[in-house]
Coordinates of C-alpha atoms in Angstrom, one line a residue:
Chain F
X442 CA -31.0 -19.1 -56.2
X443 CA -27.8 -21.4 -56.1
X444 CA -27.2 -20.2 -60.3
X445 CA -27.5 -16.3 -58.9
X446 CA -24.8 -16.9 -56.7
X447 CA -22.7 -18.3 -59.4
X448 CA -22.1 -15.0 -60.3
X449 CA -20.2 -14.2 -57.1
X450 CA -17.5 -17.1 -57.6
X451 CA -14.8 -17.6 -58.7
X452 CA -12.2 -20.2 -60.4
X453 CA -9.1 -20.0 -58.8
X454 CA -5.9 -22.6 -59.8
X455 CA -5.0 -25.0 -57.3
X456 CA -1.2 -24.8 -57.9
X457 CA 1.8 -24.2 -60.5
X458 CA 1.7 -20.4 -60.7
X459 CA 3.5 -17.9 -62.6
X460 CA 4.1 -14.9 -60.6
X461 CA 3.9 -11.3 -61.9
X462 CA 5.9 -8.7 -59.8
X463 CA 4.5 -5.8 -59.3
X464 CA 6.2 -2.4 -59.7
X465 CA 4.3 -0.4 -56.9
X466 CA 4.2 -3.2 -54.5
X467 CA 8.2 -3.9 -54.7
X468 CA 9.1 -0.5 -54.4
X469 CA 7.2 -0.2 -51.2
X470 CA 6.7 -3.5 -49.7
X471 CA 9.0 -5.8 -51.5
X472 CA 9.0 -7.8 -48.4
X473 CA 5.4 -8.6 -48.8
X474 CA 6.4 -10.3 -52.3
X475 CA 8.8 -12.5 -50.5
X476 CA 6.8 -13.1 -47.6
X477 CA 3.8 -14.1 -50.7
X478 CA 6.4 -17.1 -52.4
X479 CA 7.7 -18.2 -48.8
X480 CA 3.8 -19.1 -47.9
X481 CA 3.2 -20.3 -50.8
X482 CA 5.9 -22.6 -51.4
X483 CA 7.0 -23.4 -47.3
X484 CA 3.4 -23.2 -45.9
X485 CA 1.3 -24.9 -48.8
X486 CA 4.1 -26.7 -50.9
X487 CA 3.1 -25.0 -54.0
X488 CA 5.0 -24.6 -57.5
X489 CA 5.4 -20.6 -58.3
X490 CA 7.2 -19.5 -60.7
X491 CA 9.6 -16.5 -60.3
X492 CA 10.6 -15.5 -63.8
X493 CA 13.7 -13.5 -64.1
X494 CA 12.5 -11.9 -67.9
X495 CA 9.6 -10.3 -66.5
X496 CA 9.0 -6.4 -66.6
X497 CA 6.2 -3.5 -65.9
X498 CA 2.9 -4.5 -67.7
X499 CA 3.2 -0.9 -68.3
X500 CA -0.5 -0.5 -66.1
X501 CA 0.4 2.9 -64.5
X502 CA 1.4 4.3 -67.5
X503 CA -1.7 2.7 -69.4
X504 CA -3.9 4.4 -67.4
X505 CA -2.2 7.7 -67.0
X506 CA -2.3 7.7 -70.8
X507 CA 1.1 7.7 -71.8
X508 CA 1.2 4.0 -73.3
X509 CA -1.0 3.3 -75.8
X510 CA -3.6 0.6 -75.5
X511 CA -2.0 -1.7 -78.7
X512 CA 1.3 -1.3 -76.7
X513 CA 0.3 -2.0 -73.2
X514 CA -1.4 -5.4 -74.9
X515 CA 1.3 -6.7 -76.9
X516 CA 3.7 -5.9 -73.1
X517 CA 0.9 -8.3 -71.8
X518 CA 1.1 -10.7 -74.7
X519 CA 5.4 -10.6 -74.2
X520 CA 4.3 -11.4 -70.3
X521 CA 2.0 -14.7 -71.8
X522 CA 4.8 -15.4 -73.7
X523 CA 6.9 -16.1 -70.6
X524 CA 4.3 -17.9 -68.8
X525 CA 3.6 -20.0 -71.6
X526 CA 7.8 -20.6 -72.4
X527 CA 8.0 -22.2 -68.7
X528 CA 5.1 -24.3 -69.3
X529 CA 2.5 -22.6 -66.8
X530 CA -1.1 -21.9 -67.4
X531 CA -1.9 -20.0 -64.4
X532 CA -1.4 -16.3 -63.9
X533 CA -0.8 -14.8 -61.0
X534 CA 0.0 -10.5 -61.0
X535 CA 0.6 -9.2 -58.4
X536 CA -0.6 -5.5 -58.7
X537 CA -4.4 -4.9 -58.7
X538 CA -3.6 -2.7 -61.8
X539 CA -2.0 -5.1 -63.5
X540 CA -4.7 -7.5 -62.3
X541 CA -6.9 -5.2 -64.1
X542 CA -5.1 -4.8 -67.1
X543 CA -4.9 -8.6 -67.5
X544 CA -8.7 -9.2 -67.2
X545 CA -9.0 -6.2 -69.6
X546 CA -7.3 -7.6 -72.5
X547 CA -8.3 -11.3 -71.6
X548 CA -12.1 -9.9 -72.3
X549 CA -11.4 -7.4 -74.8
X550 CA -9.8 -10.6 -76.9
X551 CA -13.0 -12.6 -76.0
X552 CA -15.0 -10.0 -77.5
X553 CA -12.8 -9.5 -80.8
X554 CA -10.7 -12.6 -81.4
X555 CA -8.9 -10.2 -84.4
X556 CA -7.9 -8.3 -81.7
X557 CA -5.9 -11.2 -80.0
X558 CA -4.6 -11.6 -83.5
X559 CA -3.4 -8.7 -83.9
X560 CA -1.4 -8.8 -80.5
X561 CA 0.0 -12.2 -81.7
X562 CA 1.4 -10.6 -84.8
X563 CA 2.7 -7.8 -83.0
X564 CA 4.4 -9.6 -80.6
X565 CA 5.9 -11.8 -83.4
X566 CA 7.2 -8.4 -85.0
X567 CA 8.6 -7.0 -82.1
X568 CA 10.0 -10.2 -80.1
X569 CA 9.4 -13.0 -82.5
X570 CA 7.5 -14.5 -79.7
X571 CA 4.3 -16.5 -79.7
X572 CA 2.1 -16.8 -76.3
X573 CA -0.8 -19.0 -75.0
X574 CA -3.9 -17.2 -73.1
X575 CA -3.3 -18.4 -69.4
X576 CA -6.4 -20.8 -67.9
X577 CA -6.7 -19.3 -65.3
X578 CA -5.6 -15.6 -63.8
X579 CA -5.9 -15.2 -60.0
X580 CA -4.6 -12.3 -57.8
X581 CA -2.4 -13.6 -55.0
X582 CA -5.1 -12.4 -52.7
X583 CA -7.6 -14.6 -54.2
X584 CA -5.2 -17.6 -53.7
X585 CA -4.8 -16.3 -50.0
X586 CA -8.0 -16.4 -49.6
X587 CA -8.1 -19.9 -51.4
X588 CA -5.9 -21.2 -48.7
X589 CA -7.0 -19.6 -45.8
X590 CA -8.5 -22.1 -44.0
X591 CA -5.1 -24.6 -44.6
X592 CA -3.3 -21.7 -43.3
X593 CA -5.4 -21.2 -40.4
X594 CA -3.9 -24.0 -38.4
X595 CA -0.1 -23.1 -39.0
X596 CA -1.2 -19.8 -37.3
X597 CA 0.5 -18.8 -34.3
X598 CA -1.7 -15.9 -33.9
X599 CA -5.4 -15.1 -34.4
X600 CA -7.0 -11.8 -34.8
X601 CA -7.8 -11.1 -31.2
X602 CA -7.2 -8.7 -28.9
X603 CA -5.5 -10.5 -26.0
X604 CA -6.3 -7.5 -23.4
X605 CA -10.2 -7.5 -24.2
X606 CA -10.5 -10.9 -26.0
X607 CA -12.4 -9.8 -28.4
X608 CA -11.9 -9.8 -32.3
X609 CA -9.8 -7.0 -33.6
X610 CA -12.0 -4.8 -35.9
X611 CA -10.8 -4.7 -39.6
X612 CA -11.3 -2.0 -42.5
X613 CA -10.9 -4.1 -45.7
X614 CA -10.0 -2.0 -48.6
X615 CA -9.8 -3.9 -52.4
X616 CA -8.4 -1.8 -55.0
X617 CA -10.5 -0.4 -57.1
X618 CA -9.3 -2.4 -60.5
X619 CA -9.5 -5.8 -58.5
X620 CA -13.2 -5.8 -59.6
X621 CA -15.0 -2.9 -60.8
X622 CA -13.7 -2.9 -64.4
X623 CA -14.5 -6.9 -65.0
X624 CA -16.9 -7.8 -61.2
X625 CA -16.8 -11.5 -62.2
X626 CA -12.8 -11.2 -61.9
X627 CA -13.4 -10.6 -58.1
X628 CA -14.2 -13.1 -55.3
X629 CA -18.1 -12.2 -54.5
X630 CA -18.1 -9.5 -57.2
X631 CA -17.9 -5.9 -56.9
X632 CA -21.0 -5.8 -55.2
X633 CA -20.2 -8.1 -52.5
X634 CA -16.2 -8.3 -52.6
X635 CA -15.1 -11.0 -50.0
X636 CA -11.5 -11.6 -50.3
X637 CA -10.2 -9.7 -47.8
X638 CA -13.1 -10.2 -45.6
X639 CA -13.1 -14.0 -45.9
X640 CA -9.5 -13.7 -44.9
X641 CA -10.3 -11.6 -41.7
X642 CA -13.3 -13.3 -40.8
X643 CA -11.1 -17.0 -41.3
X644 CA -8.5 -15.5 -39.0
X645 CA -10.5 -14.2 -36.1
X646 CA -11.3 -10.5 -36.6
X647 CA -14.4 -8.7 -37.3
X648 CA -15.0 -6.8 -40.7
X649 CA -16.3 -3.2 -40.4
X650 CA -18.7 -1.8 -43.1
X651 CA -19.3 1.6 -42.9
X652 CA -20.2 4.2 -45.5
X653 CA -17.0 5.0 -47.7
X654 CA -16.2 0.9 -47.9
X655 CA -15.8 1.2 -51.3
X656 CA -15.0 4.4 -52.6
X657 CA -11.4 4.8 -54.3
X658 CA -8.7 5.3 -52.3
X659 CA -7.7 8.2 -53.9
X660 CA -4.5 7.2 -56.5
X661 CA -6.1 8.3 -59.2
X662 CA -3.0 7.8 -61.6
X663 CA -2.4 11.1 -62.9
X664 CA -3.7 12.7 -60.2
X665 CA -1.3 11.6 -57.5
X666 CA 2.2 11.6 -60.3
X667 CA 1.6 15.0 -61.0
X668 CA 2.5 16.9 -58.0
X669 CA 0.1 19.7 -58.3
X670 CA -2.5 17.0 -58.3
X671 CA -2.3 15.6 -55.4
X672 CA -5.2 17.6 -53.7
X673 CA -7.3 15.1 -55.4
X674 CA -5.5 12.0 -54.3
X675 CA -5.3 13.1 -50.5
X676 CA -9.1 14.5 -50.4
X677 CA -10.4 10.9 -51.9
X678 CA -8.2 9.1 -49.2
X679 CA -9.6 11.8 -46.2
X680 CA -13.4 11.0 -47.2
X681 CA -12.4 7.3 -46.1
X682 CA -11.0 8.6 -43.0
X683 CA -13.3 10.9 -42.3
X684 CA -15.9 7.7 -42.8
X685 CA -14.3 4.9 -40.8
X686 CA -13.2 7.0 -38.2
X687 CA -16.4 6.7 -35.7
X688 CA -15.9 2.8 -36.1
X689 CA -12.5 2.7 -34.4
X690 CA -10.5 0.2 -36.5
X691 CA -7.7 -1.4 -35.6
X692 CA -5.9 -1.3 -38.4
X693 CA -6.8 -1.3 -42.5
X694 CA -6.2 -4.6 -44.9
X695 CA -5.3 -3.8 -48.5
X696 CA -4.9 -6.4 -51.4
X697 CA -3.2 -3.5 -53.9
X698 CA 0.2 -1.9 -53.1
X699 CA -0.7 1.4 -54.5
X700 CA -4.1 2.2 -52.0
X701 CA -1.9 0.6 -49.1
X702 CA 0.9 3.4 -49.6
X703 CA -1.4 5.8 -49.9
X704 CA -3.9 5.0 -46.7
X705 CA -0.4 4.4 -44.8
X706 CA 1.2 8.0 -46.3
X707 CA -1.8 10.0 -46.9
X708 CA -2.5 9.3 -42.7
X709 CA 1.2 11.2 -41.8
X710 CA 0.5 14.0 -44.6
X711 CA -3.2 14.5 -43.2
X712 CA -1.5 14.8 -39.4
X713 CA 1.1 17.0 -40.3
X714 CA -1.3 19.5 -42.2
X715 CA -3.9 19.5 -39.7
X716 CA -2.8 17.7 -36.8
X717 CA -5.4 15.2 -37.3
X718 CA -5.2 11.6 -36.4
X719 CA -8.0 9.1 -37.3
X720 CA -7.2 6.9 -34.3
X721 CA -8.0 8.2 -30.7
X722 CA -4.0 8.6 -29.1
X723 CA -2.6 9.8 -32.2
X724 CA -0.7 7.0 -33.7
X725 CA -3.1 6.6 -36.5
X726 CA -4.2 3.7 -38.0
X727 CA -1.7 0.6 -39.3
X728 CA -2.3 -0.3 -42.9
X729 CA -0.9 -4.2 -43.9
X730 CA -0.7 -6.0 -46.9
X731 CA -2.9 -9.2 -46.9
X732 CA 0.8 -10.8 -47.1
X733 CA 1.7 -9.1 -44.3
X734 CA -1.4 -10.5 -42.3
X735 CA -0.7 -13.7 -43.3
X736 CA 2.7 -13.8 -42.4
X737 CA 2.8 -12.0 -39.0
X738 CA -0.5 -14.3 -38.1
X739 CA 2.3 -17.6 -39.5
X740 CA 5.3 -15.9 -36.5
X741 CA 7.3 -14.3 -39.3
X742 CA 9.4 -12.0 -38.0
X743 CA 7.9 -8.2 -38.5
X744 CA 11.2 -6.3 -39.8
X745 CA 11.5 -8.8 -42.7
X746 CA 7.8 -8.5 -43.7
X747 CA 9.0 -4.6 -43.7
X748 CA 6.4 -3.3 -40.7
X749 CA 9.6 -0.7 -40.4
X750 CA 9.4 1.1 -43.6
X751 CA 5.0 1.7 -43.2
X752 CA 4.9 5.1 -41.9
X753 CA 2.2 4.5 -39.5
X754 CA 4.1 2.2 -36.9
X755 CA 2.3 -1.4 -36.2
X756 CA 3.8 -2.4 -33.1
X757 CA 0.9 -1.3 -31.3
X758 CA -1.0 -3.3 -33.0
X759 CA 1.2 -6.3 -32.7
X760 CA 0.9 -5.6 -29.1
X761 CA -3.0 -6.3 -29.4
X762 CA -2.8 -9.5 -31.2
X763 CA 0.5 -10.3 -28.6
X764 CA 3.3 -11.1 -31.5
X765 CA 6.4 -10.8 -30.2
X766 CA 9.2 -8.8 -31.3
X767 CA 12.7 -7.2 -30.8
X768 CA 12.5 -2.9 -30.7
X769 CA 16.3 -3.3 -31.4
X770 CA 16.3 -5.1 -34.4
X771 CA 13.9 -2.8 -36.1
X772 CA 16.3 -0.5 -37.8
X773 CA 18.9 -2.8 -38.0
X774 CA 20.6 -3.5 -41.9
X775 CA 20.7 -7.5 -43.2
X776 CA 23.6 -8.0 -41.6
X777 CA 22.1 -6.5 -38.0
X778 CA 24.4 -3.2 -38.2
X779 CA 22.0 -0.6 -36.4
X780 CA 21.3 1.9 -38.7
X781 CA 20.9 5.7 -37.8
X782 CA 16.9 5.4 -36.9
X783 CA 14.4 7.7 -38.9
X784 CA 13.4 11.1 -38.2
X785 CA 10.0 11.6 -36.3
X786 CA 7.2 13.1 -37.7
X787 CA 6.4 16.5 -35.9
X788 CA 2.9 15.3 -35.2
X789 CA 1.9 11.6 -35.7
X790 CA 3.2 10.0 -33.2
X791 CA 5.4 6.6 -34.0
Chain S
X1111 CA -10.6 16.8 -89.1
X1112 CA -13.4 14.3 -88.3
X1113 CA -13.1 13.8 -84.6
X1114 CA -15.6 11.2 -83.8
X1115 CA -13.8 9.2 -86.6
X1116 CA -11.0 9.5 -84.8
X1117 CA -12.7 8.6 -81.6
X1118 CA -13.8 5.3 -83.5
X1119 CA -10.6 4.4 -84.5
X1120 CA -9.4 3.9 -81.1
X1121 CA -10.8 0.1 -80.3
X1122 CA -12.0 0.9 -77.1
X1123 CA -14.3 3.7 -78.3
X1124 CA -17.4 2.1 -79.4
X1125 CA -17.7 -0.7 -75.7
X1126 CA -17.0 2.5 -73.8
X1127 CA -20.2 4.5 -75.2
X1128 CA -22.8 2.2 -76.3
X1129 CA -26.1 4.5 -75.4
X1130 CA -26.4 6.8 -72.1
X1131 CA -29.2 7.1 -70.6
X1132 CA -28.3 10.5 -68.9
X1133 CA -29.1 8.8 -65.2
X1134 CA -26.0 10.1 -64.1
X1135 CA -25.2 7.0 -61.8
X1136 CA -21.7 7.8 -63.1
X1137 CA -21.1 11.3 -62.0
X1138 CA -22.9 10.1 -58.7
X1139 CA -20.5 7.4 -57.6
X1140 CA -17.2 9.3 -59.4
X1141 CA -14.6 10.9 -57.1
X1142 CA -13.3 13.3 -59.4
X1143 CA -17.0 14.5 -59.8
X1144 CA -16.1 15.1 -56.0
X1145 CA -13.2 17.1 -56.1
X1146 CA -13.4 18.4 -59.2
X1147 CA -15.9 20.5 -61.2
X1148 CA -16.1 17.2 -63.6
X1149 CA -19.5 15.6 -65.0
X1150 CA -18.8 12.2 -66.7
X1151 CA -22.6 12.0 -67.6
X1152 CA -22.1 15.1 -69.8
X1153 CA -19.1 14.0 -71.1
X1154 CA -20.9 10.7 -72.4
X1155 CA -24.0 12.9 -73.7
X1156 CA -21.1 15.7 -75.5
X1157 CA -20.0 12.8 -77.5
X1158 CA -23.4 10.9 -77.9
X1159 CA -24.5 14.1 -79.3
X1160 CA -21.4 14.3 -82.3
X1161 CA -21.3 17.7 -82.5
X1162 CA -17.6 18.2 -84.0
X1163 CA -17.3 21.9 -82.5
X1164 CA -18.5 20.7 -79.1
X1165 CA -16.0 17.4 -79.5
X1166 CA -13.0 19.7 -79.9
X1167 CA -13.6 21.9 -77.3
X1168 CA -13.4 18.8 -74.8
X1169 CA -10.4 17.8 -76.3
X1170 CA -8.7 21.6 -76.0
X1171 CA -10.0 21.8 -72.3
X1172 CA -9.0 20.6 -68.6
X1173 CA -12.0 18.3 -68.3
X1174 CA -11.0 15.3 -70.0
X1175 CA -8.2 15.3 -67.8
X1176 CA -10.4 14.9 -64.6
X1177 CA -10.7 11.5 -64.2
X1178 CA -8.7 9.1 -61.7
X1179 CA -9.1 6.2 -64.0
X1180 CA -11.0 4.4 -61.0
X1181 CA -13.7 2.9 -63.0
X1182 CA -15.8 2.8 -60.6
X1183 CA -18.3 4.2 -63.0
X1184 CA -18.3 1.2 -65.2
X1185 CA -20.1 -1.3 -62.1
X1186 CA -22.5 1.2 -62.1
X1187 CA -23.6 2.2 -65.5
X1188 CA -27.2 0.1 -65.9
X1189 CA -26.5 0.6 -69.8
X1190 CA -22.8 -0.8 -69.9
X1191 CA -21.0 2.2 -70.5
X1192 CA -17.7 3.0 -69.6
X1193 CA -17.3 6.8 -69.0
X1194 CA -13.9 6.2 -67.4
X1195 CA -12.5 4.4 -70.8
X1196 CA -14.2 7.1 -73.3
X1197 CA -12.1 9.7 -71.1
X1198 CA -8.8 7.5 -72.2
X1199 CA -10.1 7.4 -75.5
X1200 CA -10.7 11.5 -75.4
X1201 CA -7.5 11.9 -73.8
X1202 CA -5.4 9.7 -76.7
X1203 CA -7.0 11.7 -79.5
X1204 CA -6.2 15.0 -78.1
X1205 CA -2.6 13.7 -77.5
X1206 CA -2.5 12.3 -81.2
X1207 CA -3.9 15.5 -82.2
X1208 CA -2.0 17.9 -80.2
X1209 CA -4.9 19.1 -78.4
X1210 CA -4.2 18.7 -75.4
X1211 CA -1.5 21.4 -75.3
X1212 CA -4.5 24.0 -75.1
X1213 CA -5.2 22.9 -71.6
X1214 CA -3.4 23.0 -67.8
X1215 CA -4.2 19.7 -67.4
X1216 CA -3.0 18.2 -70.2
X1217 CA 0.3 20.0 -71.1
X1218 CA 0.6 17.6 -68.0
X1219 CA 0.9 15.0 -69.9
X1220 CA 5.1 15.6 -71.0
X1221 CA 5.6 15.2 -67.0
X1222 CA 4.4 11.9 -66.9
X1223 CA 6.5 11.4 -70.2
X1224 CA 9.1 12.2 -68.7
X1225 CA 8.5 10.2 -65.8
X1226 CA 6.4 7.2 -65.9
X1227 CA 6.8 6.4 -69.9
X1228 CA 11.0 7.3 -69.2
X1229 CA 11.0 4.9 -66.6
X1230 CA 9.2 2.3 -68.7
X1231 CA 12.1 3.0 -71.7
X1232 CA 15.0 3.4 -69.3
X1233 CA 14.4 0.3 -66.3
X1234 CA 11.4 -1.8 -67.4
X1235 CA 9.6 -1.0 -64.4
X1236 CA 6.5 2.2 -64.4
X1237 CA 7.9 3.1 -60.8
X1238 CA 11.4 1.8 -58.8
X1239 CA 12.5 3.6 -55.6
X1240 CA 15.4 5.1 -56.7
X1241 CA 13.3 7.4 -59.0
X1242 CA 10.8 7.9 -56.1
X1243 CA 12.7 11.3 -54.6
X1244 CA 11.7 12.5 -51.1
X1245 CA 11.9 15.9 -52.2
X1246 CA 9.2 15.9 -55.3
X1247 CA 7.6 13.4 -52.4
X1248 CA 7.1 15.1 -49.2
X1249 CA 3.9 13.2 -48.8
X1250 CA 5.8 9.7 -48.4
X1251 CA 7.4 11.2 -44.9
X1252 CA 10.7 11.0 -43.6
X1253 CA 10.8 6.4 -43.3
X1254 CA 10.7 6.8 -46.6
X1255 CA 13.4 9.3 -46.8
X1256 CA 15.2 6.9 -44.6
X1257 CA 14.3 4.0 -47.0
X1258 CA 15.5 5.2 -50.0
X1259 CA 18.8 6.3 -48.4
X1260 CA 19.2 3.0 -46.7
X1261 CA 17.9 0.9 -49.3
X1262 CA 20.7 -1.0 -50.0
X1263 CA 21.2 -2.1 -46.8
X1264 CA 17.8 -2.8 -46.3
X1265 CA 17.0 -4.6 -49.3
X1266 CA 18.4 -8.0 -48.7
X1267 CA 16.4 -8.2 -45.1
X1268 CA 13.5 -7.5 -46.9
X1269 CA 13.9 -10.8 -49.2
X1270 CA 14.8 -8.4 -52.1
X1271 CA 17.2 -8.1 -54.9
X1272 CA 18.0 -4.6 -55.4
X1273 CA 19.5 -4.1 -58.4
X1274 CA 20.6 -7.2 -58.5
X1275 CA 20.7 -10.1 -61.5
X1276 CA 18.4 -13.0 -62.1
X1277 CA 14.8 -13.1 -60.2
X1278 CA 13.2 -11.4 -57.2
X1279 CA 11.7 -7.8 -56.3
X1280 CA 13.7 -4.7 -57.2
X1281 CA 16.1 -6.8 -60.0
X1282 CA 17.4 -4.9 -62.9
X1283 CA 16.0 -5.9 -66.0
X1284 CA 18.3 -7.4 -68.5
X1285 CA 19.2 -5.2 -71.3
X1286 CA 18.0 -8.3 -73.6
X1287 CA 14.5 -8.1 -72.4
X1288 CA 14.7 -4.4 -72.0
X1289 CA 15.4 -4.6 -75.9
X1290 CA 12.4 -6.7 -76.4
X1291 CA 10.1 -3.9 -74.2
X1292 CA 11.6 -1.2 -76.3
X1293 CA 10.8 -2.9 -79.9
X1294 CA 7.4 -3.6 -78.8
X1295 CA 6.7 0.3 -78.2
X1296 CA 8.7 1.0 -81.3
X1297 CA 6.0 -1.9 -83.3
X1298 CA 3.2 -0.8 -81.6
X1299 CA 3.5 3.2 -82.2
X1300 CA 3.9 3.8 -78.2
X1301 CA 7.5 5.0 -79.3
X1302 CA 5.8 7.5 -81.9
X1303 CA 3.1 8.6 -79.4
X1304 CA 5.6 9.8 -76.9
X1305 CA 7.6 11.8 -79.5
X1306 CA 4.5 13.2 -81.1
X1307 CA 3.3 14.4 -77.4
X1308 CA 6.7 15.7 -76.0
X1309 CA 7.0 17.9 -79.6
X1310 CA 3.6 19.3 -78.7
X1311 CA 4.3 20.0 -75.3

């Protein structure tokens, strides 16, 4: 029994981390990258490393098939080479596709060691760079959840709803690439994914299953970059809706940037075409990154997490859990100039 | 032309289809089976089968260009097939080929050429904000239309480096390293791929 269970773990590094940026997650929540390092190295006095000569692992492109699979390995091998020229061993991207790109090659190289060869040899043609294969490659969610019970105490906040006093209730949504390509890659496998809920469940809340758990969010790649696709993206993201809604969330936890844009956007797009809202008063339903979480549940302040660029507002929510914080300074610049606020939506109400 | 050679030259090509079963567990759990009139299990039996005539006529058509790369399919295929990495496969032949330019769906392709693989070339990064227009993005509503013009001003309260030098989100890449990404697509043949597929288009 214990061996079966094996297969649901998983190794994660203890510290010195080489961090991956992600290109989805800084162009929509670059303060949850921030917010990731400051925990990291204020709360748990761990060694990440911020590399300035990092770039795209080219994973959105791979898998709208515009990069070819020889290229998009010897990008990952240049991003090895990095790691492996500051002397880390531990891999940390933070994208879920990149996370998935990552564990791709890392197996694919297992499988056929000529294949790893052939990326060295490329690389060296290119760059006239070598790389090592990292020990370890964790996403920062699995190191959040790692950590979850050390950050627990540093917690101003739990997840409790301080009218009612009960737990808040928590859709958990893992991106599809975290582990469904490689399952052993994921913290309790695909079948039983628990990163998100061990996080929720650590912090106070209760996690909702209910019937679309686990389907796709709706990205799709090409299907949401090409305009006239988008039907397919938006229909994917409305069967969720349409599936949690009975169960009354109070707000969705993501670990990849791209299905936490599009459960936060998809929510206005679906209100303003059909004046639907998946919450009861029309507000809809807050989507964080795990970051986020974290850092609103540590008393970081909620306009630099970036709460104010998530088109579903969250101060309702912040109201529940009873975090404090100034309506003034929400769309105020970095030097607290107020800028011009917004326009509303004409439906969802913010 | 001998397409399923072709098909096997692609390294991916012979983990993604290994034997099908025809169960179907992969058009079952697949959201583009949803949405779309799509069938990955008949895709993976099409190709088991190796009938050239029937191979090209996926490659001219819309289907191949169905999936949403979830992968979803590969938890659930009890034989270890990867439907969702044969379509890539598919779809990187018919590029290579100049199928693709038979079909809706993948004359496609020269947008996200001109987008996602330009952005790659031009900043180092798939997607930045600046290249994220509220206009071709209606769906991102108007905060993000207040983002991006803001941005700036926003940035640096948000722990971010836009455009700046050095580390942190939203940087811009040095040309040096920039050089380095470009000379890998030029070693690799991603340089040669694009060309051949914007020509076709």
């Amino acid at each position: 029994m214990k061996r079966f269970w094996n297969g649901y773990q998983k190794a994660i590094a203890d510290d010195h981390y080489f961090y991956e940026r992600s290109c989805i997650r800084q162009t929509f929540f670059p303060g949850s990258e921030a917010a990731f390092l400051k925990i990291l190295r204020e709360e748990l006095g761990k060694d990440i490393c911020d590399n300035p000569h990092q770039h795209t692992c080219t994973g959105i492109g791979y898998h709208s098939d515009v990069v070819p699979f020889e290229t998009t390995m010897t990008v990952v091998a240049r991003l090895f080479s990095l790691m492996t020229e500051c002397g880390y061993r531990n891999y940390v991207p933070s994208c879920v596709t990149s996370f998935g790109v990552f564990t791709e090659m890392l197996a694919k190289w297992e499988e056929e060691p000529e294949l790893k060869e052939k990326a060295r040899q490329y690389l060296w043609d290119a760059c006239r760079r070598e790389f090592e294969v990292p020990d370890n490659i964790a996403h920062p969610s699995d190191i959040i959840f790692k950590f979850r019970f050390d950050l627990k105490p540093k917690m101003k906040y739990q997840l409790v709803n301080r009218f009612t006093g009960k737990p808040l209730r928590v859709v958990e949504h893992i991106g599809c690439h975290y582990a469904k390509i490689f399952t052993h890659a994921g913290i309790g496998n695909a079948e039983f994914p628990y990163v998100l809920a061990g996080m929720i469940e650590a912090w106070g809340g209760e996690v909702i299953d209910y019937p679309e758990r686990r389907h796709c969010c709706g990205f799709g790649f090409r299907q949401y970059l090409v305009q006239e696709n988008r039907g397919y993206s938006i229909a994917n993201t409305q069967k969720k809706f349409e599936s949690m809604e009975s169960y009354e969330p109070d707000f969705i936890l993501t670990n990849c940037p791209g299905c936490n844009m599009f459960l936060d956007k998809w929510q206005y797009t679906i209100a303003e075409m059909e004046h639907k809202t998946y919450d009861k008063e029309g507000y809809g339903i807050p989507v964080l990154t795990y970051e986020e979480l974290t850092g609103l549940l540590l008393g970081y302040d909620p306009w630099s997490l970036g709460l104010q660029i998530h088109q579903v507002q969250c101060e309702r929510l912040m109201d529940k859990i009873g975090i404090p914080y100034n309506p003034a300074e929400k769309y105020c610049d970095f030097t607290g100039r107020r800028l011009p606020s917004p326009e509303k939506p004409e439906f969802l109400k913010v | 032309m001998n397409l399923i050679e072709h098909l096997k030259e692609d390294v991916r090509f012979e983990e993604s289809l290994k034997a099908c079963m025809n169960c179907g567990v992969c058009t079952a759990i697949c959201p583009a089976a949803e949405f779309y009139d799509y069938d990955p299990r008949r895709i993976c039996d099409l190709v088991q089968r190796g009938d050239e005539e029937e191979i090209e006529q996926v490659l001219r058509s819309d289907t191949i260009w169905y999936c949403g790369q979830c992968m979803s399919c590969k938890t659930r295929c009890p034989r270890g097939n990867v439907p969702g990495e044969l379509i890539s496969v598919l779809r990187k032949v018919s590029q290579e080929l100049g199928l693709f330019r038979h079909s809706e769906k993948g004359r496609q392709q020269v947008l996200l050429m001109n987008s996602v693989h330009r952005n790659i070339m031009e900043i180092g990064y798939c997607v930045y904000p600046d290249r994220v227009d509220p206009d071709y993005h209606p769906e991102q509503g108007p905060i993000w239309r207040w983002y991006h013009e803001h941005i700036a001003d926003i940035a640096p309260k948000l722990g971010a480096n836009y455009h700046g030098a050095g580390p942190g989100a939203l940087r811009d890449i040095s040309e040096e390293d920039l050089q380095e990404v470009r000379k890998i697509f030029e070693v690799t043949g991603g340089t040669e791929f694009s060309e051949k597929v914007k020509k076709n288009s």
